[in-house]
Coordinates of C-alpha atoms and ligand atoms in Angstrom, one line a residue:
X1 CA 66.6 1.5 -35.9
X2 CA 63.5 2.5 -34.4
X3 CA 61.2 -1.2 -33.1
X4 CA 57.4 0.0 -34.2
X5 CA 54.8 -1.4 -32.0
X6 CA 51.8 1.2 -34.0
X7 CA 50.1 -1.6 -35.8
X8 CA 51.6 -1.5 -39.2
X9 CA 53.6 -1.1 -40.6
X10 CA 55.5 -3.7 -38.7
X11 CA 58.8 -4.9 -38.3
X12 CA 60.4 -6.6 -41.1
X13 CA 62.7 -9.3 -40.2
X14 CA 66.5 -9.8 -42.0
X15 CA 66.0 -13.8 -42.8
X16 CA 62.3 -12.4 -44.5
X17 CA 64.7 -9.0 -46.7
X18 CA 66.8 -11.8 -48.3
X19 CA 64.8 -14.2 -49.2
X20 CA 62.9 -10.9 -51.0
X21 CA 65.9 -10.1 -52.4
X22 CA 67.1 -12.2 -55.0
X23 CA 68.1 -11.1 -58.9
X24 CA 63.9 -10.4 -60.8
X25 CA 62.6 -13.0 -62.6
X26 CA 59.8 -11.9 -65.6
X27 CA 56.3 -12.4 -64.3
X28 CA 55.9 -14.7 -68.2
X29 CA 58.8 -16.9 -66.8
X30 CA 58.7 -20.9 -65.5
X31 CA 59.9 -20.0 -62.5
X32 CA 57.6 -17.5 -61.8
X33 CA 54.6 -19.5 -62.8
X34 CA 55.8 -21.7 -60.1
X35 CA 56.2 -19.4 -57.5
X36 CA 52.8 -17.9 -57.2
X37 CA 51.8 -22.1 -57.8
X38 CA 53.4 -22.4 -54.5
X39 CA 52.0 -19.4 -53.0
X40 CA 48.7 -19.4 -53.9
X41 CA 48.1 -23.0 -51.6
X42 CA 49.8 -21.0 -48.7
X43 CA 47.6 -18.6 -48.4
X44 CA 44.8 -21.3 -48.6
X45 CA 45.9 -22.7 -45.7
X46 CA 46.5 -19.4 -43.5
X47 CA 42.5 -18.6 -44.5
X48 CA 41.2 -21.9 -44.3
X49 CA 39.5 -21.7 -47.9
X50 CA 39.2 -23.7 -51.6
X51 CA 38.0 -20.8 -52.8
X52 CA 40.3 -19.0 -55.9
X53 CA 43.1 -16.7 -54.0
X54 CA 44.5 -13.5 -56.4
X55 CA 47.5 -11.9 -55.5
X56 CA 47.2 -7.9 -56.0
X57 CA 50.2 -5.6 -56.2
X58 CA 48.4 -2.7 -54.5
X59 CA 47.8 -2.4 -51.1
X60 CA 44.9 -3.8 -49.1
X61 CA 42.1 -0.7 -50.1
X62 CA 42.9 -1.8 -53.7
X63 CA 40.7 -4.8 -53.0
X64 CA 38.5 -3.3 -51.3
X65 CA 37.5 -1.0 -54.0
X66 CA 37.6 -5.0 -55.7
X67 CA 35.1 -6.4 -53.8
X68 CA 32.4 -3.7 -54.2
X69 CA 33.3 -3.5 -58.0
X70 CA 32.8 -6.6 -58.4
X71 CA 30.1 -8.0 -56.2
X72 CA 27.4 -4.6 -55.8
X73 CA 25.2 -5.5 -57.8
X74 CA 21.7 -4.0 -56.0
X75 CA 22.5 -2.4 -52.9
X76 CA 25.6 -2.7 -50.6
X77 CA 25.3 -2.4 -46.4
X78 CA 28.4 -1.0 -44.6
X79 CA 28.7 -1.8 -41.0
X80 CA 30.6 1.1 -39.6
X81 CA 32.5 1.4 -36.1
X82 CA 35.7 3.1 -36.8
X83 CA 37.3 4.7 -39.8
X84 CA 38.7 1.9 -41.9
X85 CA 34.8 0.8 -41.9
X86 CA 33.8 4.1 -42.6
X87 CA 36.2 4.1 -45.9
X88 CA 34.8 1.1 -46.8
X89 CA 31.6 2.9 -47.3
X90 CA 33.2 6.1 -48.3
X91 CA 34.1 3.5 -51.2
X92 CA 31.1 1.9 -52.1
X93 CA 29.6 5.2 -52.5
X94 CA 32.2 7.0 -54.8
X95 CA 32.4 3.5 -57.3
X96 CA 29.0 4.7 -58.1
X97 CA 26.9 1.6 -56.2
X98 CA 23.3 1.7 -54.3
X99 CA 24.6 1.3 -50.6
X100 CA 23.8 2.5 -46.9
X101 CA 25.7 2.5 -43.5
X102 CA 24.8 0.5 -39.6
X103 CA 26.4 2.8 -37.9
X104 CA 27.7 2.8 -34.1
X105 CA 29.4 4.6 -31.9
X106 CA 33.5 4.1 -31.7
X107 CA 34.9 1.8 -30.0
X108 CA 31.6 0.0 -30.1
X109 CA 31.4 -3.8 -31.6
X110 CA 28.7 -4.3 -34.6
X111 CA 26.2 -7.0 -33.5
X112 CA 23.6 -9.9 -35.3
X113 CA 21.2 -8.6 -34.3
X114 CA 21.5 -4.6 -35.8
X115 CA 22.4 -7.0 -39.1
X116 CA 19.2 -9.0 -39.5
X117 CA 17.0 -5.8 -39.1
X118 CA 18.9 -4.8 -41.8
X119 CA 18.4 -7.8 -44.1
X120 CA 15.2 -8.6 -43.6
X121 CA 14.3 -5.3 -45.1
X122 CA 15.8 -7.7 -48.4
X123 CA 17.2 -4.4 -50.1
X124 CA 20.6 -5.3 -50.3
X125 CA 23.2 -7.9 -51.6
X126 CA 25.9 -7.7 -49.9
X127 CA 27.4 -6.5 -46.6
X128 CA 30.5 -5.3 -45.5
X129 CA 32.8 -5.1 -42.7
X130 CA 36.1 -4.4 -40.8
X131 CA 37.2 -7.4 -38.9
X132 CA 39.4 -5.9 -36.5
X133 CA 39.0 -2.4 -36.9
X134 CA 42.6 -0.4 -36.2
X135 CA 41.3 2.4 -35.2
X136 CA 39.3 1.7 -31.9
X137 CA 41.0 -1.5 -31.3
X138 CA 37.4 -3.5 -31.0
X139 CA 36.9 -7.3 -33.3
X140 CA 33.8 -7.7 -34.4
X141 CA 32.0 -11.3 -33.6
X142 CA 32.6 -12.1 -37.7
X143 CA 31.3 -15.4 -36.6
X144 CA 27.6 -14.9 -35.5
X145 CA 27.6 -11.5 -37.9
X146 CA 28.4 -13.8 -40.9
X147 CA 25.8 -16.7 -39.7
X148 CA 23.4 -13.3 -40.0
X149 CA 24.1 -13.2 -43.4
X150 CA 24.5 -17.0 -44.5
X151 CA 19.9 -17.0 -43.5
X152 CA 19.8 -14.7 -46.5
X153 CA 19.6 -16.4 -49.9
X154 CA 21.8 -14.1 -52.8
X155 CA 23.1 -11.5 -49.9
X156 CA 27.3 -11.9 -50.0
X157 CA 29.5 -10.6 -47.2
X158 CA 32.9 -9.0 -48.1
X159 CA 35.6 -9.3 -44.6
X160 CA 38.5 -6.5 -44.2
X161 CA 40.9 -8.7 -42.7
X162 CA 43.9 -5.8 -43.0
X163 CA 45.4 -5.9 -39.3
X164 CA 44.0 -9.6 -38.0
X165 CA 44.3 -12.4 -40.6
X166 CA 47.2 -13.9 -39.5
X167 CA 47.5 -13.5 -36.3
X168 CA 44.0 -14.4 -34.8
X169 CA 42.1 -17.7 -37.0
X170 CA 39.9 -16.7 -39.2
X171 CA 37.8 -19.9 -41.3
X172 CA 37.6 -18.3 -44.4
X173 CA 35.6 -21.1 -45.8
X174 CA 33.8 -22.3 -42.2
X175 CA 32.7 -18.7 -41.7
X176 CA 31.6 -18.5 -45.7
X177 CA 33.1 -15.7 -46.2
X178 CA 32.7 -14.9 -49.8
X179 CA 35.8 -12.1 -50.3
X180 CA 37.8 -12.1 -47.3
X181 CA 41.1 -9.9 -47.7
X182 CA 44.3 -8.4 -46.1
X183 CA 47.8 -7.5 -47.4
X184 CA 51.3 -7.4 -47.1
X185 CA 52.4 -4.8 -44.1
X186 CA 50.4 -5.7 -40.6
X187 CA 50.5 -8.9 -38.8
X188 CA 52.7 -11.0 -42.3
X189 CA 55.4 -8.7 -41.1
X190 CA 56.6 -7.9 -44.7
X191 CA 57.0 -4.6 -46.1
X192 CA 53.6 -2.5 -47.9
X193 CA 52.7 -3.1 -51.2
X194 CA 51.1 -6.7 -51.8
X195 CA 46.9 -7.5 -50.7
X196 CA 45.4 -10.5 -51.6
X197 CA 41.4 -11.9 -51.8
X198 CA 39.8 -14.3 -51.6
X199 CA 36.7 -15.2 -53.7
X200 CA 33.8 -17.6 -53.3
X201 CA 32.3 -19.8 -56.0
X202 CA 29.2 -17.2 -55.3
X203 CA 31.0 -14.0 -55.2
X204 CA 32.7 -15.1 -58.9
X205 CA 29.1 -16.2 -60.5
X206 CA 28.5 -12.6 -59.0
X207 CA 31.1 -11.1 -60.8
X208 CA 30.4 -12.5 -64.4
X209 CA 26.7 -10.3 -64.3
X210 CA 28.0 -7.3 -63.4
X211 CA 28.8 -4.3 -65.4
X212 CA 31.8 -2.0 -65.1
X213 CA 33.8 -4.3 -62.9
X214 CA 36.3 -1.7 -63.2
X215 CA 39.6 -3.4 -65.5
X216 CA 42.9 -3.8 -62.8
X217 CA 41.0 -5.7 -60.8
X218 CA 38.6 -7.4 -61.7
X219 CA 38.4 -11.0 -60.8
X220 CA 37.1 -12.8 -64.2
X221 CA 40.6 -11.1 -65.4
X222 CA 42.3 -11.9 -62.6
X223 CA 41.0 -15.6 -62.2
X224 CA 42.0 -16.1 -66.4
X225 CA 45.0 -15.8 -64.9
X226 CA 45.8 -17.1 -61.8
X227 CA 44.9 -20.6 -63.7
X228 CA 47.7 -19.8 -65.8
X229 CA 49.7 -20.1 -62.0
X230 CA 49.5 -15.7 -63.4
X231 CA 48.9 -12.3 -63.0
X232 CA 46.8 -9.4 -65.3
X233 CA 49.9 -7.0 -65.3
X234 CA 52.9 -7.0 -63.8
X235 CA 53.0 -7.5 -59.5
X236 CA 55.5 -7.6 -57.2
X237 CA 57.6 -10.2 -57.5
X238 CA 59.7 -9.3 -54.4
X239 CA 56.7 -9.4 -51.8
X240 CA 55.4 -12.2 -53.3
X241 CA 59.0 -14.3 -52.2
X242 CA 59.0 -12.7 -49.4
X243 CA 54.8 -13.7 -48.8
X244 CA 56.4 -17.6 -50.0
X245 CA 59.1 -17.5 -46.9
X246 CA 56.5 -15.9 -44.2
X247 CA 54.0 -18.7 -45.0
X248 CA 57.0 -21.5 -45.0
X249 CA 57.8 -20.5 -41.8
X250 CA 54.5 -20.4 -40.4
X251 CA 52.9 -22.9 -41.4
X252 CA 55.7 -25.0 -40.3
X253 CA 55.5 -23.8 -37.2
X254 CA 51.7 -24.0 -36.7
X255 CA 49.3 -21.5 -37.2
X256 CA 48.2 -22.6 -33.7
X257 CA 50.9 -21.6 -31.8
X258 CA 50.9 -18.1 -33.6
X259 CA 47.3 -17.4 -32.7
X260 CA 47.9 -18.7 -28.6
X261 CA 51.5 -15.8 -28.9
X262 CA 49.1 -13.0 -29.8
X263 CA 46.6 -14.2 -27.5
X264 CA 49.1 -14.1 -24.6
X265 CA 50.7 -11.1 -25.9
X266 CA 46.8 -8.8 -26.0
X267 CA 45.9 -11.1 -22.7
X268 CA 49.5 -8.7 -21.3
X269 CA 48.3 -5.5 -22.7
X270 CA 45.0 -5.5 -21.5
X271 CA 46.2 -6.3 -18.0
X272 CA 48.3 -3.7 -18.6
X273 CA 45.9 -0.5 -19.9
X274 CA 43.5 -2.2 -18.0
X275 CA 45.5 -1.4 -14.5
X276 CA 46.8 2.0 -15.2
X277 CA 44.5 3.7 -17.5
X278 CA 41.2 2.5 -19.3
X279 CA 40.1 -0.4 -22.7
X280 CA 38.8 2.4 -25.9
X281 CA 36.4 -0.7 -26.9
X282 CA 33.3 -2.3 -25.5
X283 CA 34.0 -5.3 -23.2
X284 CA 34.6 -8.5 -25.0
X285 CA 35.4 -7.1 -28.1
X286 CA 38.9 -6.4 -27.9
X287 CA 40.9 -7.1 -30.5
X288 CA 44.5 -10.2 -30.4
X289 CA 46.5 -7.8 -32.8
X290 CA 46.0 -4.2 -31.4
X291 CA 45.2 -2.8 -28.1
X292 CA 44.1 0.2 -27.9
X293 CA 43.8 2.5 -24.2
X294 CA 41.6 5.6 -23.6
X295 CA 44.3 7.7 -22.1
X296 CA 42.9 8.9 -18.6
X297 CA 45.3 9.9 -17.6
X298 CA 45.9 12.7 -20.5
X299 CA 49.3 12.4 -21.1
X300 CA 50.5 13.8 -24.0
X301 CA 51.2 11.0 -26.3
X302 CA 53.0 12.5 -28.4
X303 CA 55.4 14.0 -25.5
X304 CA 55.4 9.6 -24.7
X305 CA 56.5 8.3 -28.2
X306 CA 59.8 11.0 -28.3
X307 CA 60.9 9.3 -25.1
X308 CA 60.4 6.2 -26.5
X309 CA 61.8 6.9 -29.8
X310 CA 64.3 7.6 -27.7
X311 CA 65.1 4.2 -26.1
X312 CA 64.3 3.2 -29.4
X313 CA 60.2 1.8 -29.7
X314 CA 57.4 3.2 -30.8
X315 CA 53.7 3.3 -30.3
X316 CA 50.6 4.2 -31.9
X317 CA 48.7 7.6 -31.4
X318 CA 45.4 7.3 -31.9
X319 CA 44.0 7.8 -35.3
X320 CA 41.4 10.0 -36.6
X321 CA 39.1 11.9 -34.2
X322 CA 40.2 9.7 -31.5
X323 CA 44.2 11.0 -32.2
X324 CA 44.3 13.3 -28.9
X325 CA 42.0 10.9 -26.4
X326 CA 43.4 7.0 -27.1
X327 CA 47.0 5.4 -28.6
X328 CA 47.4 2.0 -29.1
X329 CA 50.3 -0.8 -29.3
X330 CA 50.1 -3.4 -31.5
X331 CA 51.5 -6.6 -30.5
X332 CA 51.4 -8.3 -34.9
X333 CA 53.5 -10.1 -37.3
X334 CA 56.7 -10.9 -35.1
X335 CA 56.4 -9.4 -31.2
X336 CA 57.4 -11.3 -29.0
X337 CA 55.8 -11.5 -25.2
X338 CA 59.1 -10.6 -24.3
X339 CA 59.7 -7.4 -26.4
X340 CA 56.0 -6.1 -24.8
X341 CA 57.2 -6.6 -21.7
X342 CA 60.3 -4.3 -22.4
X343 CA 58.2 -1.7 -23.8
X344 CA 55.4 -1.3 -21.4
X345 CA 58.2 -1.9 -18.6
X346 CA 59.7 0.6 -20.9
X347 CA 56.3 3.3 -20.5
X348 CA 56.3 2.4 -16.8
X349 CA 59.8 3.8 -16.8
X350 CA 58.7 7.4 -18.7
X351 CA 55.5 8.0 -16.7
X352 CA 56.4 6.8 -13.4
X353 CA 53.5 4.5 -12.8
Ligands
LIG401 C1 45.3 -0.5 -42.8 C2 44.6 -0.9 -42.5 C3 43.6 -1.2 -43.4 C4 44.2 -0.2 -45.1 O1 44.8 -1.5 -46.2 P1 46.5 -0.4 -47.2 O2 46.9 -2.0 -46.9 O3 47.1 0.2 -46.2 O4 45.5 -0.4 -47.9 C5 42.6 -1.1 -44.1 N1 41.7 -1.8 -43.1 C6 42.4 -2.4 -42.0 C7 41.1 -2.5 -40.6 C8 43.9 -1.6 -41.7 O5 44.4 -1.8 -40.8

């Protein structure tokens, strides 16, 4: 078995596997409704929201499509700073919605002034933002950006928190995020295949007026079923049990403790990265759940990973167009500072640092 330090999927604990191994139940049964009714409030706690939270059986990308499909009426501003935020632009366009990109160089963060500049044209009714851009290791200033969006009446904010939810505090209601989405295989430390999406009252009202919302991710349909603690189509019951287990554990331990743990791991990797390589993200915007290093020593990341795998661990190579130029170390899920220290010691030894 190879321990994963890649930014998703991440390792799943034996306990979580056990929680997911129970026999199937019918999804229209009382037992399922009880499970659904137990999980949704836990998700709301994790997200610090009173909004509706829908459980969808897909990867997180499904809800990216759902958000734009249900809520973009006029024109959407896609904030792009890497591969996943670019994906949201492609999805918006391919669903036939009017949209425009506001793009910064990879490694840079989106700044609130840039968003203000665009929104004051009055052209837009929605904005997509990737909180933690997993391809570059940039954590965008979601608080400052959401403040700008909130100043513009009738503009909705959709935020992808796929690689940060659970590892960094994202208070959805305080920030006024209209649609916030993430999935199971990143910081939640569960297998892939289930994703969540919170929907504000404003976003829900918008959806009611949008035509062609699609079928699989229709917010109105999801709401109808959610009122009965159910989903429109057969959900991934096993994963929902996993979420129930995982969130039950985290909430009992206290979420703040998790954020602290992640901050410490991030600090450790950054310190190591600065000493031996360089950090790829612009200073001040480094992610709390994964660190991206610039490959200043021109090492072969593939070679390093082969040697690491022989020792039972694996890191992430660069993503997309910065594949060779960077490498990534995730500090997500159940990873501990001890795990990180052991990993860095192995890299030091292999590279003779
Ligand atoms: C992994 C990731 C996605 C894609 O999630 P899927 O669950 O594979 O659809 C989207 N956005 C970000 C920021 C990610 O890290």
